[in-house]
Short mmCIF file of C-alpha atoms and ligand atoms in Angstrom, two decimals:
data_model
loop_
_atom_site.label_atom_id
_atom_site.label_comp_id
_atom_site.label_asym_id
_atom_site.label_seq_id
_atom_site.Cartn_x
_atom_site.Cartn_y
_atom_site.Cartn_z
CA MET A 1 119.40 -25.63 -63.27
CA ASN A 2 116.12 -27.14 -62.26
CA ARG A 3 114.81 -28.57 -65.16
CA ARG A 4 116.94 -30.76 -67.75
CA GLU A 5 115.72 -30.44 -71.08
CA VAL A 6 118.44 -32.67 -72.76
CA ILE A 7 118.36 -36.06 -72.03
CA LYS A 8 122.29 -37.26 -72.32
CA SER A 9 123.36 -40.69 -73.20
CA SER A 10 122.99 -42.85 -70.43
CA VAL A 11 125.92 -44.74 -71.54
CA LEU A 12 128.77 -42.74 -70.24
CA VAL A 13 127.81 -42.18 -66.48
CA GLY A 14 128.74 -43.89 -63.31
CA VAL A 15 131.72 -43.02 -61.11
CA ALA A 16 134.69 -41.83 -63.15
CA GLY A 17 132.95 -43.56 -66.23
CA ALA A 18 134.45 -46.71 -64.89
CA LEU A 19 131.19 -48.65 -65.60
CA ALA A 20 130.84 -47.09 -69.07
CA THR A 21 130.40 -50.14 -71.12
CA GLN A 22 127.73 -52.14 -68.91
CA THR A 23 124.43 -50.66 -70.28
CA ALA A 24 125.50 -51.67 -73.89
CA GLN A 25 126.65 -55.02 -72.52
CA ALA A 26 123.22 -55.71 -70.81
CA GLN A 27 120.89 -55.39 -74.06
CA SER A 28 123.13 -57.92 -75.54
CA ASN A 29 122.90 -60.36 -72.62
CA ASP A 30 119.16 -60.07 -72.34
CA PRO A 31 117.34 -63.38 -71.81
CA ALA A 32 115.30 -64.09 -74.62
CA ILE A 33 112.53 -62.52 -72.79
CA ILE A 34 111.04 -60.17 -72.38
CA LYS A 35 108.13 -58.93 -74.46
CA LYS A 36 105.39 -57.48 -72.13
CA ALA A 37 103.86 -58.56 -68.80
CA ARG A 38 100.58 -57.70 -67.51
CA ASN A 39 102.07 -57.85 -63.82
CA VAL A 40 105.43 -57.02 -62.63
CA ILE A 41 106.61 -58.03 -59.41
CA LEU A 42 110.12 -56.63 -57.94
CA PHE A 43 111.44 -58.52 -54.71
CA ALA A 44 114.24 -56.50 -53.03
CA TYR A 45 116.72 -58.07 -50.63
CA ASP A 46 117.95 -55.03 -48.99
CA GLY A 47 121.69 -55.44 -47.99
CA PHE A 48 121.99 -59.06 -49.22
CA SER A 49 125.52 -60.46 -49.99
CA TRP A 50 126.74 -63.63 -51.46
CA ASP A 51 128.19 -64.58 -48.04
CA ASP A 52 124.60 -63.97 -46.81
CA TYR A 53 123.40 -66.35 -49.32
CA ALA A 54 126.01 -68.69 -48.57
CA ILE A 55 124.95 -68.90 -44.80
CA ALA A 56 121.17 -69.06 -45.38
CA GLN A 57 121.71 -71.90 -48.14
CA PHE A 58 123.53 -74.08 -45.91
CA TYR A 59 121.37 -73.30 -42.82
CA ALA A 60 118.51 -74.21 -45.03
CA ARG A 61 119.88 -77.48 -45.98
CA ARG A 62 121.86 -78.44 -42.96
CA VAL A 63 119.24 -77.25 -40.17
CA LEU A 64 115.94 -76.95 -42.00
CA GLY A 65 116.30 -79.84 -44.43
CA ARG A 66 115.28 -78.08 -47.49
CA PRO A 67 117.09 -76.33 -50.25
CA LEU A 68 115.89 -72.37 -50.52
CA ALA A 69 113.63 -71.44 -53.21
CA LEU A 70 116.28 -68.81 -53.85
CA GLU A 71 118.75 -71.47 -54.67
CA ARG A 72 116.11 -73.28 -57.31
CA LEU A 73 115.66 -69.78 -58.82
CA LEU A 74 119.35 -69.09 -59.38
CA LYS A 75 119.67 -72.48 -60.74
CA THR A 76 116.77 -72.52 -63.08
CA SER A 77 116.17 -68.96 -64.12
CA PRO A 78 117.91 -65.98 -66.01
CA ASN A 79 120.47 -64.38 -63.32
CA GLY A 80 123.39 -62.42 -63.06
CA ILE A 81 125.15 -59.89 -61.04
CA GLN A 82 124.42 -56.18 -60.68
CA ASN A 83 126.99 -53.30 -60.14
CA THR A 84 125.41 -51.11 -57.33
CA ASN A 85 127.89 -47.83 -57.22
CA SER A 86 125.65 -44.66 -56.95
CA LEU A 87 126.53 -41.44 -59.07
CA THR A 88 128.93 -40.34 -56.61
CA ALA A 89 130.18 -43.11 -54.74
CA PHE A 90 131.34 -46.87 -55.21
CA VAL A 91 129.22 -47.83 -52.04
CA THR A 92 125.91 -46.99 -52.43
CA GLU A 93 122.91 -46.56 -49.85
CA SER A 94 119.23 -47.53 -50.39
CA SER A 95 117.95 -44.54 -51.75
CA ALA A 96 120.50 -44.12 -54.75
CA ALA A 97 120.03 -47.98 -55.07
CA GLY A 98 116.34 -47.78 -55.30
CA ASN A 99 116.54 -44.81 -57.52
CA ALA A 100 118.87 -46.94 -60.18
CA TRP A 101 115.95 -49.41 -59.85
CA SER A 102 112.89 -47.08 -60.08
CA THR A 103 114.25 -44.43 -62.72
CA GLY A 104 116.99 -45.98 -64.50
CA VAL A 105 119.61 -43.42 -63.92
CA LYS A 106 122.15 -42.80 -61.32
CA THR A 107 121.81 -40.54 -58.39
CA VAL A 108 123.94 -39.09 -55.15
CA ASN A 109 123.43 -41.09 -52.12
CA GLY A 110 120.38 -39.48 -50.16
CA GLY A 111 117.48 -38.47 -52.05
CA LEU A 112 114.23 -40.28 -53.48
CA ALA A 113 114.01 -40.10 -57.52
CA ILE A 114 115.56 -36.85 -57.64
CA HIS A 115 118.89 -35.35 -58.74
CA ILE A 116 121.09 -33.30 -56.42
CA ASP A 117 119.80 -30.33 -58.30
CA GLY A 118 116.33 -31.08 -57.47
CA THR A 119 115.33 -32.21 -60.91
CA LYS A 120 112.66 -34.89 -60.08
CA LEU A 121 112.57 -38.31 -61.68
CA THR A 122 109.53 -40.41 -62.69
CA PRO A 123 109.61 -43.75 -60.77
CA ILE A 124 108.59 -46.74 -62.92
CA PHE A 125 105.49 -47.05 -60.62
CA ALA A 126 103.99 -43.81 -61.21
CA SER A 127 104.23 -44.64 -64.83
CA ALA A 128 102.81 -47.77 -64.28
CA LYS A 129 99.96 -45.98 -62.39
CA GLN A 130 99.57 -43.72 -65.23
CA MET A 131 98.96 -46.80 -67.39
CA GLY A 132 95.98 -47.85 -65.10
CA LYS A 133 98.07 -50.53 -63.36
CA ALA A 134 97.30 -51.30 -59.41
CA VAL A 135 100.38 -50.51 -57.22
CA GLY A 136 101.54 -52.26 -54.28
CA LEU A 137 104.44 -51.81 -51.51
CA VAL A 138 105.21 -54.35 -48.95
CA THR A 139 108.21 -54.20 -46.52
CA THR A 140 109.65 -54.91 -43.47
CA SER A 141 111.06 -51.72 -42.97
CA THR A 142 108.88 -48.77 -42.38
CA ILE A 143 106.70 -48.18 -45.19
CA THR A 144 108.00 -44.73 -45.89
CA HIS A 145 111.86 -45.97 -46.24
CA ALA A 146 113.95 -45.20 -49.29
CA THR A 147 113.40 -48.59 -51.13
CA PRO A 148 109.77 -48.68 -51.09
CA ALA A 149 109.60 -44.73 -51.49
CA SER A 150 111.94 -44.38 -54.43
CA PHE A 151 109.34 -46.44 -56.59
CA ILE A 152 106.48 -43.75 -55.93
CA ILE A 153 107.93 -40.47 -54.93
CA SER A 154 110.55 -37.73 -55.26
CA ASN A 155 112.05 -36.20 -52.41
CA PRO A 156 115.51 -34.58 -51.45
CA ASP A 157 115.64 -36.17 -48.13
CA ARG A 158 115.08 -39.76 -47.59
CA ASN A 159 114.52 -39.40 -43.86
CA ALA A 160 111.68 -37.03 -44.32
CA GLU A 161 109.62 -39.79 -43.33
CA GLU A 162 106.49 -37.69 -42.16
CA GLN A 163 106.28 -35.82 -45.34
CA ILE A 164 106.78 -38.95 -47.39
CA ALA A 165 103.77 -40.38 -45.40
CA GLU A 166 101.79 -37.54 -47.13
CA GLN A 167 103.40 -38.02 -50.35
CA TYR A 168 102.01 -41.56 -50.06
CA LEU A 169 98.46 -40.48 -49.52
CA ASP A 170 98.49 -38.27 -52.63
CA PHE A 171 100.03 -40.76 -54.68
CA GLY A 172 97.37 -43.38 -53.75
CA ALA A 173 99.13 -46.89 -54.32
CA ASP A 174 96.42 -49.65 -53.70
CA VAL A 175 98.40 -51.57 -51.09
CA TYR A 176 100.78 -50.16 -48.45
CA LEU A 177 101.75 -52.71 -45.87
CA GLY A 178 105.16 -52.62 -43.51
CA GLY A 179 106.10 -50.64 -40.40
CA GLY A 180 106.34 -46.77 -39.35
CA THR A 181 103.10 -46.00 -37.10
CA ARG A 182 105.12 -42.97 -35.92
CA PHE A 183 104.74 -41.17 -39.25
CA PHE A 184 101.15 -41.82 -39.28
CA ASP A 185 99.92 -41.39 -35.79
CA PRO A 186 98.35 -38.06 -34.49
CA ALA A 187 100.14 -38.75 -31.21
CA VAL A 188 103.36 -38.98 -32.46
CA ARG A 189 103.63 -36.64 -35.66
CA ARG A 190 105.06 -33.20 -35.17
CA ASP A 191 102.21 -31.59 -37.10
CA LYS A 192 99.63 -33.83 -35.38
CA LYS A 193 97.77 -34.89 -38.59
CA ASP A 194 95.91 -37.82 -38.38
CA MET A 195 97.41 -39.76 -41.32
CA TYR A 196 95.28 -43.05 -40.69
CA ALA A 197 91.91 -40.75 -40.85
CA ALA A 198 93.29 -39.37 -43.93
CA PHE A 199 93.82 -42.92 -45.48
CA ALA A 200 90.45 -43.94 -44.34
CA ALA A 201 88.96 -41.19 -45.95
CA LYS A 202 90.22 -41.81 -49.38
CA GLY A 203 88.77 -45.46 -49.10
CA TYR A 204 91.90 -47.53 -47.50
CA GLY A 205 91.05 -50.37 -45.11
CA VAL A 206 93.40 -49.14 -42.49
CA VAL A 207 95.10 -52.00 -40.30
CA ARG A 208 97.48 -52.11 -37.72
CA SER A 209 97.77 -55.25 -36.16
CA LYS A 210 98.38 -59.09 -37.60
CA ALA A 211 94.59 -59.84 -36.64
CA GLU A 212 93.13 -56.72 -38.56
CA LEU A 213 95.17 -57.63 -41.24
CA MET A 214 94.55 -61.07 -41.56
CA ASN A 215 90.39 -60.06 -41.34
CA SER A 216 90.45 -57.45 -43.83
CA ASN A 217 88.86 -57.54 -46.88
CA THR A 218 88.76 -54.30 -48.67
CA SER A 219 89.99 -53.23 -52.38
CA LYS A 220 92.63 -50.87 -50.86
CA LEU A 221 94.81 -51.62 -48.22
CA PHE A 222 96.80 -49.64 -45.94
CA GLY A 223 98.73 -51.25 -42.71
CA VAL A 224 101.43 -50.49 -40.42
CA PHE A 225 102.42 -52.93 -37.69
CA SER A 226 105.19 -51.35 -35.84
CA SER A 227 106.54 -47.79 -34.54
CA SER A 228 109.60 -48.29 -36.68
CA HIS A 229 110.36 -51.08 -38.75
CA VAL A 230 108.84 -54.45 -38.54
CA PRO A 231 110.59 -56.48 -35.92
CA TYR A 232 112.94 -59.25 -37.04
CA GLU A 233 111.80 -62.41 -38.17
CA ILE A 234 113.81 -64.27 -35.29
CA ASP A 235 111.97 -62.32 -32.39
CA ARG A 236 108.69 -62.78 -34.48
CA ARG A 237 109.13 -66.57 -34.58
CA PHE A 238 110.49 -67.26 -31.27
CA GLN A 239 109.78 -64.49 -29.22
CA ASN A 240 106.23 -64.12 -29.86
CA VAL A 241 106.72 -60.76 -31.22
CA ASP A 242 102.91 -60.24 -32.67
CA VAL A 243 103.55 -58.82 -36.00
CA PRO A 244 102.63 -60.27 -39.58
CA SER A 245 105.53 -61.76 -41.67
CA LEU A 246 106.75 -60.77 -44.73
CA ASN A 247 104.97 -63.71 -46.31
CA GLU A 248 101.65 -62.98 -44.67
CA MET A 249 101.61 -59.39 -45.66
CA THR A 250 102.52 -60.48 -49.31
CA LYS A 251 99.87 -62.93 -49.27
CA LYS A 252 97.32 -60.11 -48.57
CA ALA A 253 98.56 -57.74 -51.31
CA LEU A 254 98.45 -60.18 -53.97
CA PRO A 255 94.67 -60.89 -54.28
CA ILE A 256 94.05 -57.12 -53.97
CA LEU A 257 96.41 -56.26 -56.65
CA SER A 258 95.36 -59.24 -59.14
CA ALA A 259 91.86 -57.63 -58.74
CA SER A 260 93.15 -54.82 -61.31
CA LYS A 261 91.76 -55.21 -64.51
CA ASN A 262 94.87 -53.59 -66.02
CA GLY A 263 97.57 -55.54 -64.14
CA PHE A 264 99.53 -54.12 -61.46
CA VAL A 265 103.22 -53.62 -60.14
CA LEU A 266 104.37 -54.66 -56.77
CA GLN A 267 107.51 -54.33 -54.81
CA VAL A 268 107.93 -56.43 -51.83
CA GLU A 269 111.11 -55.93 -49.82
CA ALA A 270 112.99 -57.84 -47.29
CA ALA A 271 114.33 -54.83 -45.65
CA ARG A 272 115.80 -55.88 -42.55
CA ILE A 273 118.57 -57.90 -43.62
CA ASP A 274 120.18 -54.80 -44.20
CA HIS A 275 119.85 -53.77 -40.64
CA ALA A 276 120.81 -57.03 -39.45
CA GLY A 277 124.17 -56.56 -41.58
CA HIS A 278 124.42 -53.19 -39.85
CA LEU A 279 124.23 -54.49 -36.62
CA ASN A 280 126.48 -57.68 -37.23
CA ASP A 281 123.74 -59.85 -36.02
CA ALA A 282 124.08 -63.00 -38.17
CA ALA A 283 121.24 -64.92 -36.68
CA ALA A 284 118.69 -62.08 -37.13
CA LEU A 285 120.00 -61.74 -40.80
CA MET A 286 119.66 -65.63 -41.39
CA TRP A 287 116.16 -65.64 -40.41
CA ASP A 288 115.29 -62.69 -42.17
CA ILE A 289 116.57 -64.13 -45.55
CA ILE A 290 114.39 -67.50 -44.60
CA ALA A 291 111.60 -65.02 -43.94
CA ALA A 292 112.26 -63.60 -47.62
CA ASP A 293 112.76 -67.14 -48.96
CA GLU A 294 109.13 -67.98 -47.78
CA THR A 295 107.80 -65.03 -49.57
CA LEU A 296 109.67 -65.90 -52.70
CA GLU A 297 108.02 -69.27 -52.63
CA THR A 298 104.67 -67.71 -52.61
CA LEU A 299 105.62 -65.16 -55.27
CA MET A 300 106.93 -67.82 -57.59
CA ALA A 301 103.92 -69.77 -57.16
CA PHE A 302 101.97 -66.83 -58.19
CA VAL A 303 103.88 -66.39 -61.06
CA ASP A 304 103.30 -70.11 -62.03
CA GLN A 305 99.75 -69.55 -61.59
CA ASN A 306 99.70 -66.00 -63.54
CA PRO A 307 102.02 -66.51 -66.36
CA GLU A 308 101.48 -62.97 -67.54
CA THR A 309 103.61 -61.93 -64.71
CA VAL A 310 107.22 -61.52 -64.51
CA LEU A 311 109.10 -61.58 -61.07
CA ILE A 312 112.40 -59.56 -60.66
CA VAL A 313 114.54 -60.26 -57.67
CA GLY A 314 117.49 -58.40 -56.66
CA SER A 315 119.66 -57.03 -53.83
CA ASP A 316 120.58 -53.28 -53.90
CA HIS A 317 124.23 -53.55 -52.24
CA ALA A 318 125.69 -55.80 -49.67
CA CYS A 319 126.17 -54.88 -45.97
CA GLY A 320 128.43 -55.65 -43.24
CA ASN A 321 129.44 -59.00 -45.16
CA GLY A 322 129.10 -61.21 -42.58
CA ALA A 323 131.09 -64.47 -43.80
CA LEU A 324 131.22 -67.87 -42.49
CA TYR A 325 134.88 -68.27 -42.24
CA GLY A 326 137.16 -71.32 -42.77
CA ALA A 327 138.04 -72.72 -39.03
CA GLY A 328 139.72 -75.75 -37.69
CA ALA A 329 141.52 -78.43 -39.30
CA ILE A 330 140.83 -78.91 -43.04
CA TYR A 331 138.31 -76.11 -42.23
CA ARG A 332 135.63 -78.87 -40.63
CA ALA A 333 134.46 -76.68 -37.79
CA SER A 334 132.98 -74.13 -40.17
CA SER A 335 130.23 -76.23 -40.71
CA LYS A 336 129.41 -76.38 -37.07
CA GLY A 337 128.92 -72.59 -36.95
CA ILE A 338 125.91 -73.26 -39.17
CA GLU A 339 124.47 -75.67 -36.53
CA LEU A 340 124.95 -73.31 -33.88
CA LEU A 341 122.80 -70.72 -35.68
CA ALA A 342 120.03 -72.83 -34.45
CA ASN A 343 120.57 -71.84 -30.71
CA GLN A 344 120.05 -68.34 -31.34
CA LYS A 345 116.38 -67.30 -30.65
CA GLY A 346 116.14 -63.47 -30.53
CA SER A 347 118.17 -60.24 -32.17
CA LEU A 348 120.72 -58.08 -30.60
CA GLU A 349 117.99 -55.38 -30.87
CA LEU A 350 115.62 -57.62 -28.76
CA MET A 351 118.25 -57.90 -26.37
CA GLN A 352 119.26 -54.69 -26.30
CA ALA A 353 115.74 -53.30 -25.71
CA ARG A 354 115.10 -55.72 -22.69
CA LEU A 355 118.45 -54.84 -21.30
CA GLY A 356 117.47 -51.05 -21.00
CA ALA A 357 119.73 -48.51 -20.17
CA THR A 358 121.52 -49.57 -17.22
CA PRO A 359 122.03 -53.46 -17.43
CA THR A 360 124.25 -55.43 -14.72
CA ALA A 361 126.76 -58.13 -15.88
CA GLU A 362 124.82 -60.69 -14.68
CA GLN A 363 121.57 -59.53 -16.76
CA VAL A 364 124.14 -59.12 -19.93
CA THR A 365 125.26 -62.95 -19.14
CA GLU A 366 121.99 -64.32 -18.80
CA ILE A 367 120.48 -62.76 -21.86
CA TYR A 368 123.30 -64.07 -24.02
CA ARG A 369 122.62 -67.59 -22.62
CA THR A 370 118.86 -67.54 -22.98
CA ILE A 371 118.35 -65.42 -26.42
CA LYS A 372 121.87 -66.06 -28.05
CA GLY A 373 122.43 -69.57 -26.74
CA MET A 374 125.85 -68.92 -25.73
CA ALA A 375 127.97 -68.26 -22.48
CA ILE A 376 130.27 -65.19 -22.28
CA THR A 377 132.70 -64.49 -19.89
CA PRO A 378 132.41 -61.95 -17.01
CA ALA A 379 134.73 -59.71 -19.05
CA GLN A 380 132.83 -59.82 -22.11
CA ALA A 381 129.65 -59.41 -20.06
CA GLN A 382 131.37 -55.99 -18.58
CA ILE A 383 132.27 -54.93 -22.24
CA VAL A 384 128.64 -54.96 -23.02
CA VAL A 385 127.76 -53.20 -19.73
CA ASP A 386 130.28 -50.57 -20.62
CA ALA A 387 129.20 -50.07 -24.16
CA ILE A 388 125.39 -49.34 -22.82
CA THR A 389 126.08 -47.80 -19.63
CA LYS A 390 129.11 -45.55 -20.73
CA ARG A 391 129.23 -45.85 -24.40
CA VAL A 392 132.60 -47.35 -24.42
CA PHE A 393 132.64 -49.46 -27.58
CA MET A 394 134.53 -52.14 -29.36
CA PRO A 395 136.37 -52.51 -31.57
CA ASP A 396 137.29 -48.98 -30.95
CA SER A 397 139.23 -48.97 -34.31
CA VAL A 398 136.30 -49.64 -36.30
CA ARG A 399 134.75 -46.09 -37.31
CA TYR A 400 131.15 -46.38 -38.79
CA SER A 401 129.92 -48.93 -36.93
CA VAL A 402 126.62 -48.70 -35.36
CA GLN A 403 126.86 -48.96 -31.93
CA PRO A 404 126.46 -50.34 -29.37
CA SER A 405 125.18 -53.11 -31.22
CA ASN A 406 128.51 -54.03 -33.10
CA THR A 407 129.77 -54.23 -29.59
CA LEU A 408 127.07 -56.95 -28.80
CA ALA A 409 128.16 -58.76 -31.69
CA TRP A 410 131.98 -58.45 -31.15
CA VAL A 411 131.25 -59.82 -28.03
CA MET A 412 129.82 -63.09 -29.99
CA ASN A 413 133.30 -63.45 -31.76
CA GLN A 414 134.58 -66.96 -30.93
CA THR A 415 138.01 -67.71 -29.25
CA ASP A 416 138.64 -71.03 -30.24
CA ALA A 417 138.36 -71.97 -33.95
CA ALA A 418 138.67 -75.48 -33.69
CA ASN A 419 135.98 -75.98 -31.00
CA PRO A 420 133.35 -73.29 -32.02
CA ASP A 421 130.94 -72.53 -29.33
CA ARG A 422 129.10 -69.99 -31.33
CA PRO A 423 128.74 -69.29 -35.22
CA ASN A 424 132.21 -68.60 -36.98
CA ILE A 425 130.42 -65.86 -38.61
CA GLY A 426 132.80 -62.71 -38.66
CA PHE A 427 131.79 -59.07 -39.53
CA HIS A 428 134.33 -56.57 -40.86
CA SER A 429 132.21 -53.51 -40.30
CA GLY A 430 128.61 -52.18 -39.97
CA GLN A 431 128.70 -50.69 -43.30
CA HIS A 432 127.50 -51.27 -46.95
CA THR A 433 130.00 -52.52 -49.31
CA ALA A 434 130.49 -52.29 -52.98
CA GLN A 435 129.90 -55.77 -53.92
CA PRO A 436 128.25 -56.54 -57.00
CA THR A 437 124.73 -58.11 -56.01
CA MET A 438 122.21 -60.75 -57.02
CA PHE A 439 119.92 -60.54 -59.95
CA ALA A 440 117.24 -62.77 -61.05
CA VAL A 441 114.29 -62.97 -63.37
CA TYR A 442 111.55 -65.39 -63.00
CA GLY A 443 108.44 -65.95 -65.59
CA LYS A 444 107.31 -68.44 -67.88
CA ASN A 445 109.21 -69.24 -70.98
CA LEU A 446 112.40 -67.49 -70.04
CA GLY A 447 114.72 -70.21 -70.32
CA THR A 448 118.03 -70.00 -68.70
CA ALA A 449 119.82 -67.45 -70.66
CA ARG A 450 122.30 -65.72 -68.54
CA ILE A 451 122.14 -62.10 -68.10
CA GLY A 452 125.81 -61.76 -66.90
CA LEU A 453 127.09 -58.61 -65.19
CA VAL A 454 124.75 -55.37 -65.40
CA ASP A 455 124.12 -52.29 -63.91
CA ASN A 456 121.88 -51.70 -61.04
CA THR A 457 119.91 -49.31 -63.84
CA TYR A 458 119.18 -52.66 -65.71
CA THR A 459 116.58 -53.38 -63.67
CA TYR A 460 114.64 -50.03 -64.86
CA THR A 461 115.42 -51.17 -68.47
CA LEU A 462 113.50 -54.49 -67.75
CA MET A 463 110.95 -53.34 -65.90
CA ALA A 464 110.07 -50.74 -68.33
CA ARG A 465 110.27 -52.89 -71.44
CA LEU A 466 108.07 -55.51 -69.76
CA LEU A 467 105.48 -52.60 -68.96
CA GLY A 468 105.71 -50.78 -72.20
CA VAL A 469 107.02 -47.68 -70.73
CA ASN A 470 109.19 -45.49 -72.86
CA LEU A 471 110.17 -42.83 -70.57
CA ARG A 472 113.80 -42.24 -70.25
CA ASN A 473 114.71 -39.99 -67.18
CA PRO A 474 117.24 -37.20 -67.23
CA VAL A 475 120.90 -38.27 -66.85
CA MET A 476 123.14 -36.36 -64.78
CA SER A 477 127.20 -36.74 -64.77
CA GLU A 478 129.07 -37.26 -61.90
CA GLN A 479 131.07 -34.02 -62.72
CA GLU A 480 127.99 -32.19 -62.63
CA ALA A 481 126.92 -33.71 -59.46
CA LEU A 482 130.07 -33.15 -57.77
CA ALA A 483 130.18 -29.35 -58.76
CA ILE A 484 126.92 -28.93 -56.84
CA LEU A 485 127.81 -31.14 -54.08
CA ALA A 486 131.29 -29.21 -53.58
CA PRO A 487 130.39 -26.19 -51.22
CA LYS A 488 128.29 -28.55 -49.47
CA THR A 489 129.76 -30.62 -46.58
CA LEU A 490 129.89 -34.00 -48.06
CA THR A 491 130.32 -35.90 -44.93
CA GLU A 492 126.91 -35.92 -43.35
CA MET A 493 124.64 -36.00 -45.96
CA TYR A 494 124.24 -39.43 -45.21
CA HIS A 495 124.08 -40.81 -41.33
CA PRO A 496 124.50 -44.45 -41.03
CA SER A 497 122.76 -44.66 -37.71
CA ASP A 498 119.64 -43.25 -39.50
CA ILE A 499 118.72 -46.26 -41.14
CA ILE A 500 119.04 -48.00 -37.79
CA ALA A 501 116.93 -45.62 -35.86
CA GLY A 502 114.48 -44.95 -38.66
ZN1 ZN B 1 119.52 -51.13 -49.19
MG1 MG B 2 115.37 -50.55 -48.03
ZN1 ZN B 3 121.67 -50.27 -44.69
#
């Protein structure tokens, strides 16, 4: 079974039909929107939960002295929440979530714009390109990662990033900006293909540093700035890591795309919110949300100046669910936790890289002091040493954690709630959750109509209507998918560690 001739009703799908009524419900909740738009921008907050929102919201108010642009957006524009389950799991990962947004149908976790039986789906940006619109992808993950990739190409394996790099060349978007040099560099690729030369031969300006990005002025732009994901905002900002910010990349993309005579579609992704959630790194997470917020300012200003543009902002799922927990008498010490976040000047990822494979307890103590702004005990330092050198992790009861970084985070847990010496932000695991997530729309004359609770496939419905795309992708039922999956081992179709590694 490779080709689905019949498009089934999209209403009765979803895990065990549990979410069956929502597609119909979404229609009636539409804001008075939405006729047609020349340009559509999707801003993806990957792995962004409502608890993450709370932390960044209060940090912005208390420490930065200004409210988030996202707070303004949520107060003034149509918004709601979206269910994020994939076809066969209540907890999604980024490819199935990306597929729901980009194709309007539910899929099994792990593939890009494709059903588990191999039926390819048409992502919305491919339809837009057919209509003559310019296409852009800007992300802080590898540019070939699941969220951007699901919007332009089909592949059964989200981790086949060398192959996805070639598919990007064939697809020919106008702007690609993100991380992932290792999937393009002939010295690193398994097949030794020079993908930089291939993009240059197709007319792209190829840039690989912030300076080159800032000086570029080509009409098609390809830029990758790090071997894997673009380093965390906290490291870029405080540790002098020389990469462009998400906002800087976005500001370079917009004029190129705006030059298109038929309009454009653009996905911007704040990808590393998710990774910081996996690693339980509250400060890295918070700073990547701030970086996203600065980018959101840019995008909202662009929409203000270009009112034929509609901006959709959404989170594909929650991750880790770090939350600011109540602490101390009448919970007053909880607010101190937000202020203590300001002491942190680097990510756990950076600390781990600097510590190397065989750190001493003294080196560990020193790096927590200088990077995380806190004193840890000799016993805690030894726990970190054991995690890195002997792979003895804590807490040993938490499976599906990404280690050893979770150990590095667990050592940061405070012991005295009444007198916090570190942010009182706790994580329950290093995994995605089933939490319904943010969804908002920004544009001219949209009013404040509430969208309410929708399914994540609604993003496709909305983009298709805005762009005048009539295509509806073939639907697969959960039962059909499970029948195909049954003979396979279900356990390792998706490896949590892959997202961190790649
Ligand atoms: Zn995701
Ligand atoms: Mg992503
Ligand atoms: Zn994730």
